[in-house]
Amino acid sequence: MSREEPVLVTKSTMPPLQEVVKLLEGVWERAYLTNNGPLLQQFERLIAARNGVADAVAVANGTLAIELLLEAFDIKGEVITTPFTFPATATAICRAGAEPVFVDIDPETWNIDPQAVERAITPNTTAILGVHVFGRPCDVRRLERIAKTNHLRLIYDAAHANFVRTQGKSIFEWGDASSVSFHATKLFHTSEGGACFSPDPEIRAKIRRLRNFGYGANARLTEVGTNAKMMEFAAAVGIVNLRRVDSVIESRRRLYRLYKERLAGIDSLAFQKIDGDETNFGYFPVVFPSEEILLRVIQELNQKNIFPRRYFWPLLSDMTPFAEASSSSLAVAKTVSSRIVCLPFYPDMGEDVVGEICDTIRQFV
Ligand SMILES: Cc1ncc(COP(=O)(O)O)c(C=O)c1O
């Protein structure tokens, strides 16, 4: 039996309209829409505090956040990264004038494999760009050791990892710098948006100039920047969404447990390895025993008007712009990518839908 409303892989959390309108009244009174406005500044303070870090530089989206980080450190040459990610990770490397070098992922965490990183280092390597895929922290300590020993920059695309903590500190405090996405589909969003984090105040100041065309003090350009400013509208959505983020995460935690319970005992399914509470419950990815079974499950769910999504497939290394990019063996990334799917997962999803999805999966595995 198919339902009328499709169940998609995710659904944006809508902030209470009246609370957003209240903030927008201030925008109207001030007639000040963008350019480091008061809501933007308030949002930066709030999102930094919620993550337990000193400062956040909010920008227009998570893609520009990565691009600005690479620019701020003037990254050229070879950048070692993962092919198991969203295109923005690698397109940012190319747009910075550097070259992505893809290495394999860990079979349990699906994050970049530190051993493969070490093997891929050449005299032209300048940086490692890790991705905390689905919000699961990379092996931050080993990557830090490798980066230090080899004098490389260590930058994280933490698009999925908002609010995650690992080993006693915010995920954004690891490495030289991190980016995050506040896109509408993320567990916390500003409609479109993103932010850069770095423990280095000079880097944060440089990113603030770069997001504003490269303007320094006294209306003088100090570098070649771009327009990556976050508007007051986006900041208003972010401020209101932040007020409810704890209950959003709690609902996701509940659904996550329910999925795990309903899929328990199916030995042929694999889940991402999470350590303790080091997750923000942003996604519910599952690896199937074969691509054939995965496709049959997707087909059956689609007939019930349920649409999981194949994240991340195809691998970036199999996509046209990166077909010529250098890479070592990507055996693990290839097998995970061909068999993984993210199941529908958002706070107001009915428990009956979780049950229906899990029952369907059980028919095939
Ligand atoms: C891993 C990763 N990096 C970067 C981005 C880009 O973020 P945005 O859509 O905010 O530009 C995404 C987007 O979802 C992502 O999944």
GROMACS .gro file of C-alpha atoms and ligand atoms in nm:
model
  381
    1MET     CA    1   0.000   0.000   0.000
    2SER     CA    2   0.149   0.338  -0.089
    3ARG     CA    3   0.103   0.654   0.117
    4GLU     CA    4   0.005   0.992  -0.026
    5GLU     CA    5   0.294   1.197   0.114
    6PRO     CA    6   0.636   1.065   0.011
    7VAL     CA    7   0.880   0.985   0.292
    8LEU     CA    8   1.211   1.138   0.187
    9VAL     CA    9   1.555   1.073   0.334
   10THR     CA   10   1.526   1.390   0.539
   11LYS     CA   11   1.296   1.683   0.607
   12SER     CA   12   1.398   2.033   0.712
   13THR     CA   13   1.324   2.129   1.073
   14MET     CA   14   1.105   2.438   1.045
   15PRO     CA   15   1.159   2.696   1.320
   16PRO     CA   16   0.839   2.842   1.474
   17LEU     CA   17   0.739   3.112   1.228
   18GLN     CA   18   0.635   3.368   1.491
   19GLU     CA   19   0.978   3.355   1.654
   20VAL     CA   20   1.149   3.412   1.321
   21VAL     CA   21   0.908   3.696   1.240
   22LYS     CA   22   0.995   3.862   1.573
   23LEU     CA   23   1.361   3.870   1.474
   24LEU     CA   24   1.276   3.986   1.123
   25GLU     CA   25   1.083   4.283   1.268
   26GLY     CA   26   1.415   4.404   1.401
   27VAL     CA   27   1.571   4.358   1.058
   28TRP     CA   28   1.292   4.571   0.909
   29GLU     CA   29   1.330   4.841   1.174
   30ARG     CA   30   1.704   4.862   1.117
   31ALA     CA   31   1.673   4.818   0.739
   32TYR     CA   32   1.998   4.628   0.769
   33LEU     CA   33   1.995   4.301   0.574
   34THR     CA   34   2.353   4.180   0.554
   35ASN     CA   35   2.721   4.281   0.604
   36ASN     CA   36   2.811   4.165   0.953
   37GLY     CA   37   2.470   4.260   1.095
   38PRO     CA   38   2.360   4.225   1.459
   39LEU     CA   39   2.180   3.891   1.403
   40LEU     CA   40   2.486   3.748   1.230
   41GLN     CA   41   2.704   3.854   1.521
   42GLN     CA   42   2.457   3.711   1.773
   43PHE     CA   43   2.436   3.385   1.578
   44GLU     CA   44   2.816   3.354   1.569
   45ARG     CA   45   2.833   3.393   1.949
   46LEU     CA   46   2.552   3.140   2.005
   47ILE     CA   47   2.680   2.869   1.771
   48ALA     CA   48   3.034   2.902   1.911
   49ALA     CA   49   2.901   2.874   2.268
   50ARG     CA   50   2.680   2.573   2.182
   51ASN     CA   51   2.990   2.398   2.048
   52GLY     CA   52   3.207   2.511   2.341
   53VAL     CA   53   3.456   2.700   2.123
   54ALA     CA   54   3.579   3.057   2.141
   55ASP     CA   55   3.459   3.182   1.805
   56ALA     CA   56   3.281   3.087   1.482
   57VAL     CA   57   3.297   3.263   1.146
   58ALA     CA   58   2.958   3.221   0.979
   59VAL     CA   59   2.948   3.212   0.600
   60ALA     CA   60   2.695   3.166   0.319
   61ASN     CA   61   2.724   2.787   0.293
   62GLY     CA   62   2.938   2.486   0.382
   63THR     CA   63   3.103   2.469   0.040
   64LEU     CA   64   3.240   2.823   0.063
   65ALA     CA   65   3.349   2.743   0.418
   66ILE     CA   66   3.588   2.473   0.287
   67GLU     CA   67   3.705   2.698   0.005
   68LEU     CA   68   3.781   2.982   0.247
   69LEU     CA   69   3.978   2.750   0.478
   70LEU     CA   70   4.197   2.630   0.193
   71GLU     CA   71   4.249   2.990   0.080
   72ALA     CA   72   4.325   3.110   0.432
   73PHE     CA   73   4.611   2.860   0.456
   74ASP     CA   74   4.711   2.917   0.092
   75ILE     CA   75   4.692   2.543   0.021
   76LYS     CA   76   4.839   2.440  -0.316
   77GLY     CA   77   5.000   2.114  -0.436
   78GLU     CA   78   4.858   1.776  -0.335
   79VAL     CA   79   4.583   1.744  -0.076
   80ILE     CA   80   4.510   1.396   0.055
   81THR     CA   81   4.140   1.335   0.102
   82THR     CA   82   3.862   1.076   0.091
   83PRO     CA   83   3.651   0.985  -0.212
   84PHE     CA   84   3.363   0.882   0.020
   85THR     CA   85   3.212   1.227   0.064
   86PHE     CA   86   2.999   1.495  -0.095
   87PRO     CA   87   3.149   1.661  -0.407
   88ALA     CA   88   3.214   1.994  -0.228
   89THR     CA   89   3.508   1.842  -0.036
   90ALA     CA   90   3.705   1.776  -0.352
   91THR     CA   91   3.573   2.057  -0.572
   92ALA     CA   92   3.697   2.301  -0.305
   93ILE     CA   93   4.047   2.154  -0.338
   94CYS     CA   94   4.044   2.203  -0.717
   95ARG     CA   95   3.900   2.554  -0.693
   96ALA     CA   96   4.185   2.646  -0.457
   97GLY     CA   97   4.427   2.550  -0.737
   98ALA     CA   98   4.538   2.234  -0.556
   99GLU     CA   99   4.506   1.868  -0.651
  100PRO     CA  100   4.298   1.608  -0.466
  101VAL     CA  101   4.466   1.274  -0.398
  102PHE     CA  102   4.211   1.012  -0.297
  103VAL     CA  103   4.295   0.744  -0.043
  104ASP     CA  104   4.091   0.461   0.105
  105ILE     CA  105   3.862   0.467   0.407
  106ASP     CA  106   3.848   0.265   0.726
  107PRO     CA  107   3.607  -0.032   0.695
  108GLU     CA  108   3.435   0.041   1.029
  109THR     CA  109   3.420   0.420   1.055
  110TRP     CA  110   3.414   0.493   0.678
  111ASN     CA  111   3.646   0.788   0.745
  112ILE     CA  112   3.983   0.846   0.580
  113ASP     CA  113   4.228   0.568   0.673
  114PRO     CA  114   4.538   0.718   0.845
  115GLN     CA  115   4.763   0.438   0.716
  116ALA     CA  116   4.655   0.510   0.359
  117VAL     CA  117   4.720   0.881   0.422
  118GLU     CA  118   5.076   0.806   0.531
  119ARG     CA  119   5.144   0.595   0.224
  120ALA     CA  120   5.016   0.869  -0.010
  121ILE     CA  121   5.244   1.147   0.117
  122THR     CA  122   5.487   1.279  -0.147
  123PRO     CA  123   5.716   1.585  -0.153
  124ASN     CA  124   5.424   1.775  -0.313
  125THR     CA  125   5.175   1.701  -0.035
  126THR     CA  126   5.071   2.014   0.156
  127ALA     CA  127   4.759   1.914   0.348
  128ILE     CA  128   4.520   1.645   0.465
  129LEU     CA  129   4.150   1.721   0.425
  130GLY     CA  130   3.955   1.477   0.643
  131VAL     CA  131   3.576   1.444   0.652
  132HIS     CA  132   3.392   1.334   0.969
  133VAL     CA  133   3.151   1.137   0.757
  134PHE     CA  134   2.792   1.126   0.891
  135GLY     CA  135   2.928   1.317   1.193
  136ARG     CA  136   3.153   1.032   1.307
  137PRO     CA  137   3.490   1.176   1.415
  138CYS     CA  138   3.798   1.080   1.212
  139ASP     CA  139   4.093   0.926   1.394
  140VAL     CA  140   4.192   1.279   1.496
  141ARG     CA  141   4.493   1.184   1.709
  142ARG     CA  142   4.662   0.972   1.444
  143LEU     CA  143   4.594   1.227   1.173
  144GLU     CA  144   4.740   1.497   1.398
  145ARG     CA  145   5.058   1.291   1.449
  146ILE     CA  146   5.092   1.230   1.074
  147ALA     CA  147   5.035   1.597   0.993
  148LYS     CA  148   5.290   1.714   1.254
  149THR     CA  149   5.557   1.463   1.153
  150ASN     CA  150   5.524   1.554   0.786
  151HIS     CA  151   5.468   1.931   0.827
  152LEU     CA  152   5.125   1.918   0.666
  153ARG     CA  153   4.818   2.126   0.731
  154LEU     CA  154   4.530   1.927   0.879
  155ILE     CA  155   4.188   2.060   0.782
  156TYR     CA  156   3.849   1.901   0.844
  157ASP     CA  157   3.534   1.918   0.638
  158ALA     CA  158   3.306   1.881   0.941
  159ALA     CA  159   2.990   1.952   0.738
  160HIS     CA  160   2.804   1.669   0.917
  161ALA     CA  161   2.960   1.702   1.260
  162ASN     CA  162   2.795   2.005   1.423
  163PHE     CA  163   2.779   1.966   1.805
  164VAL     CA  164   2.990   1.648   1.807
  165ARG     CA  165   3.256   1.618   2.076
  166THR     CA  166   3.544   1.377   2.084
  167GLN     CA  167   3.797   1.307   2.355
  168GLY     CA  168   3.680   1.589   2.576
  169LYS     CA  169   3.659   1.868   2.324
  170SER     CA  170   3.456   2.001   2.036
  171ILE     CA  171   3.517   1.836   1.701
  172PHE     CA  172   3.595   2.188   1.572
  173GLU     CA  173   3.898   2.217   1.799
  174TRP     CA  174   4.091   1.942   1.620
  175GLY     CA  175   4.334   2.012   1.338
  176ASP     CA  176   4.429   2.354   1.203
  177ALA     CA  177   4.071   2.441   1.110
  178SER     CA  178   3.726   2.299   1.034
  179SER     CA  179   3.422   2.387   0.827
  180VAL     CA  180   3.059   2.299   0.892
  181SER     CA  181   2.740   2.314   0.685
  182PHE     CA  182   2.412   2.461   0.804
  183HIS     CA  183   2.225   2.354   0.490
  184ALA     CA  184   1.848   2.303   0.514
  185THR     CA  185   1.891   1.924   0.520
  186LYS     CA  186   2.130   1.920   0.816
  187LEU     CA  187   2.007   1.842   1.169
  188PHE     CA  188   2.064   2.208   1.251
  189HIS     CA  189   2.030   2.465   0.972
  190THR     CA  190   2.012   2.829   0.877
  191SER     CA  191   1.838   2.743   0.541
  192GLU     CA  192   2.169   2.794   0.359
  193GLY     CA  193   2.478   2.855   0.566
  194GLY     CA  194   2.802   2.731   0.708
  195ALA     CA  195   3.088   2.832   0.934
  196CYS     CA  196   3.464   2.812   0.974
  197PHE     CA  197   3.642   2.733   1.299
  198SER     CA  198   4.009   2.758   1.386
  199PRO     CA  199   4.200   2.783   1.711
  200ASP     CA  200   4.420   3.044   1.537
  201PRO     CA  201   4.272   3.396   1.576
  202GLU     CA  202   4.474   3.524   1.278
  203ILE     CA  203   4.320   3.262   1.053
  204ARG     CA  204   3.972   3.356   1.179
  205ALA     CA  205   4.043   3.723   1.110
  206LYS     CA  206   4.168   3.637   0.761
  207ILE     CA  207   3.853   3.434   0.688
  208ARG     CA  208   3.641   3.730   0.804
  209ARG     CA  209   3.825   3.944   0.545
  210LEU     CA  210   3.804   3.677   0.273
  211ARG     CA  211   3.427   3.632   0.316
  212ASN     CA  212   3.389   4.008   0.262
  213PHE     CA  213   3.574   4.049  -0.071
  214GLY     CA  214   3.912   4.073   0.105
  215TYR     CA  215   3.839   4.403   0.277
  216GLY     CA  216   4.059   4.487   0.575
  217ALA     CA  217   4.035   4.803   0.785
  218ASN     CA  218   3.961   5.145   0.635
  219ALA     CA  219   3.791   5.006   0.325
  220ARG     CA  220   4.123   4.877   0.187
  221LEU     CA  221   4.156   4.538   0.022
  222THR     CA  222   4.420   4.326   0.188
  223GLU     CA  223   4.367   4.010  -0.016
  224VAL     CA  224   4.163   3.865  -0.300
  225GLY     CA  225   3.847   3.755  -0.128
  226THR     CA  226   3.496   3.665  -0.234
  227ASN     CA  227   3.140   3.727  -0.122
  228ALA     CA  228   3.060   3.453   0.129
  229LYS     CA  229   2.859   3.657   0.378
  230MET     CA  230   2.570   3.508   0.571
  231MET     CA  231   2.254   3.721   0.547
  232GLU     CA  232   2.049   3.838   0.844
  233PHE     CA  233   1.758   3.615   0.728
  234ALA     CA  234   1.973   3.304   0.755
  235ALA     CA  235   2.111   3.412   1.093
  236ALA     CA  236   1.752   3.463   1.220
  237VAL     CA  237   1.656   3.106   1.119
  238GLY     CA  238   1.972   2.980   1.289
  239ILE     CA  239   1.907   3.169   1.615
  240VAL     CA  240   1.554   3.030   1.641
  241ASN     CA  241   1.654   2.676   1.540
  242LEU     CA  242   1.928   2.677   1.804
  243ARG     CA  243   1.666   2.726   2.077
  244ARG     CA  244   1.525   2.380   2.004
  245VAL     CA  245   1.829   2.189   1.898
  246ASP     CA  246   1.845   1.976   2.213
  247SER     CA  247   1.495   1.839   2.158
  248VAL     CA  248   1.571   1.782   1.788
  249ILE     CA  249   1.876   1.574   1.882
  250GLU     CA  250   1.674   1.390   2.149
  251SER     CA  251   1.405   1.293   1.896
  252ARG     CA  252   1.674   1.175   1.657
  253ARG     CA  253   1.840   0.972   1.933
  254ARG     CA  254   1.506   0.800   2.001
  255LEU     CA  255   1.449   0.716   1.633
  256TYR     CA  256   1.808   0.601   1.596
  257ARG     CA  257   1.759   0.354   1.884
  258LEU     CA  258   1.431   0.238   1.734
  259TYR     CA  259   1.595   0.166   1.397
  260LYS     CA  260   1.876  -0.022   1.573
  261GLU     CA  261   1.626  -0.226   1.776
  262ARG     CA  262   1.410  -0.312   1.477
  263LEU     CA  263   1.714  -0.415   1.269
  264ALA     CA  264   1.885  -0.603   1.551
  265GLY     CA  265   1.994  -0.958   1.481
  266ILE     CA  266   2.037  -0.917   1.105
  267ASP     CA  267   2.403  -1.012   1.089
  268SER     CA  268   2.446  -0.929   0.723
  269LEU     CA  269   2.375  -0.556   0.780
  270ALA     CA  270   2.660  -0.328   0.889
  271PHE     CA  271   2.633   0.002   1.075
  272GLN     CA  272   2.889   0.279   1.124
  273LYS     CA  273   3.108   0.221   1.428
  274ILE     CA  274   3.035   0.495   1.682
  275ASP     CA  275   3.241   0.539   2.000
  276GLY     CA  276   3.028   0.617   2.308
  277ASP     CA  277   2.814   0.925   2.247
  278GLU     CA  278   3.035   1.069   1.971
  279THR     CA  279   2.752   1.134   1.727
  280ASN     CA  280   2.487   1.399   1.663
  281PHE     CA  281   2.237   1.147   1.517
  282GLY     CA  282   2.242   1.332   1.186
  283TYR     CA  283   2.203   1.028   0.956
  284PHE     CA  284   2.102   0.663   0.964
  285PRO     CA  285   2.328   0.485   0.716
  286VAL     CA  286   2.317   0.106   0.661
  287VAL     CA  287   2.547  -0.116   0.455
  288PHE     CA  288   2.378  -0.411   0.282
  289PRO     CA  289   2.544  -0.745   0.202
  290SER     CA  290   2.537  -0.673  -0.173
  291GLU     CA  291   2.444  -0.397  -0.416
  292GLU     CA  292   2.182  -0.629  -0.565
  293ILE     CA  293   1.999  -0.663  -0.232
  294LEU     CA  294   2.032  -0.290  -0.170
  295LEU     CA  295   1.870  -0.212  -0.505
  296ARG     CA  296   1.585  -0.455  -0.440
  297VAL     CA  297   1.515  -0.297  -0.100
  298ILE     CA  298   1.521   0.054  -0.251
  299GLN     CA  299   1.283  -0.054  -0.527
  300GLU     CA  300   1.041  -0.206  -0.277
  301LEU     CA  301   1.053   0.103  -0.053
  302ASN     CA  302   1.003   0.334  -0.351
  303GLN     CA  303   0.684   0.143  -0.431
  304LYS     CA  304   0.566   0.231  -0.082
  305ASN     CA  305   0.649   0.597  -0.152
  306ILE     CA  306   0.958   0.582   0.074
  307PHE     CA  307   1.283   0.724  -0.066
  308PRO     CA  308   1.610   0.643   0.110
  309ARG     CA  309   1.921   0.793  -0.052
  310ARG     CA  310   2.245   0.638  -0.172
  311TYR     CA  311   2.501   0.854   0.016
  312PHE     CA  312   2.783   0.856  -0.095
  313TRP     CA  313   2.756   0.694  -0.431
  314PRO     CA  314   2.909   0.711  -0.686
  315LEU     CA  315   3.247   0.764  -0.524
  316LEU     CA  316   3.400   1.099  -0.618
  317SER     CA  317   3.687   0.917  -0.788
  318ASP     CA  318   3.430   0.767  -1.028
  319MET     CA  319   3.281   1.104  -1.124
  320THR     CA  320   3.386   1.284  -1.442
  321PRO     CA  321   3.581   1.581  -1.295
  322PHE     CA  322   3.791   1.345  -1.083
  323ALA     CA  323   3.834   1.055  -1.323
  324GLU     CA  324   4.199   1.153  -1.379
  325ALA     CA  325   4.274   1.238  -1.013
  326SER     CA  326   4.547   1.035  -0.848
  327SER     CA  327   4.441   0.773  -0.603
  328SER     CA  328   4.576   0.464  -0.433
  329SER     CA  329   4.368   0.148  -0.384
  330LEU     CA  330   4.012   0.245  -0.294
  331ALA     CA  331   3.890  -0.110  -0.235
  332VAL     CA  332   3.708  -0.039   0.093
  333ALA     CA  333   3.554   0.286  -0.030
  334LYS     CA  334   3.431   0.109  -0.344
  335THR     CA  335   3.262  -0.175  -0.163
  336VAL     CA  336   3.104   0.047   0.107
  337SER     CA  337   2.986   0.304  -0.148
  338SER     CA  338   2.815   0.043  -0.366
  339ARG     CA  339   2.621  -0.111  -0.075
  340ILE     CA  340   2.531   0.184   0.151
  341VAL     CA  341   2.209   0.378   0.183
  342CYS     CA  342   2.085   0.643   0.426
  343LEU     CA  343   1.740   0.558   0.555
  344PRO     CA  344   1.475   0.831   0.607
  345PHE     CA  345   1.557   1.002   0.936
  346TYR     CA  346   1.406   1.321   1.079
  347PRO     CA  347   1.249   1.418   1.413
  348ASP     CA  348   0.878   1.404   1.332
  349MET     CA  349   0.902   1.079   1.136
  350GLY     CA  350   0.642   0.832   1.260
  351GLU     CA  351   0.757   0.523   1.446
  352ASP     CA  352   0.524   0.324   1.221
  353VAL     CA  353   0.731   0.435   0.919
  354VAL     CA  354   1.050   0.314   1.088
  355GLY     CA  355   0.872  -0.017   1.148
  356GLU     CA  356   0.758  -0.042   0.786
  357ILE     CA  357   1.110   0.032   0.654
  358CYS     CA  358   1.267  -0.227   0.885
  359ASP     CA  359   1.005  -0.492   0.800
  360THR     CA  360   1.073  -0.433   0.429
  361ILE     CA  361   1.448  -0.470   0.484
  362ARG     CA  362   1.391  -0.795   0.675
  363GLN     CA  363   1.215  -0.944   0.373
  364PHE     CA  364   1.536  -0.919   0.169
  365VAL     CA  365   1.824  -0.989   0.405
  366LIG     C1  366   3.062   1.634   0.345
  366LIG     C2  367   3.004   1.762   0.294
  366LIG     N1  368   3.086   1.866   0.270
  366LIG     C3  369   3.038   1.984   0.225
  366LIG     C4  370   2.904   2.004   0.199
  366LIG     C5  371   2.857   2.134   0.143
  366LIG     O1  372   2.775   2.206   0.229
  366LIG     P1  373   2.668   2.311   0.172
  366LIG     O2  374   2.558   2.235   0.110
  366LIG     O3  375   2.626   2.388   0.294
  366LIG     O4  376   2.740   2.398   0.073
  366LIG     C6  377   2.816   1.899   0.222
  366LIG     C7  378   2.672   1.922   0.193
  366LIG     O5  379   2.583   1.864   0.230
  366LIG     C8  380   2.865   1.775   0.270
  366LIG     O6  381   2.783   1.670   0.289
   0.00000   0.00000   0.00000
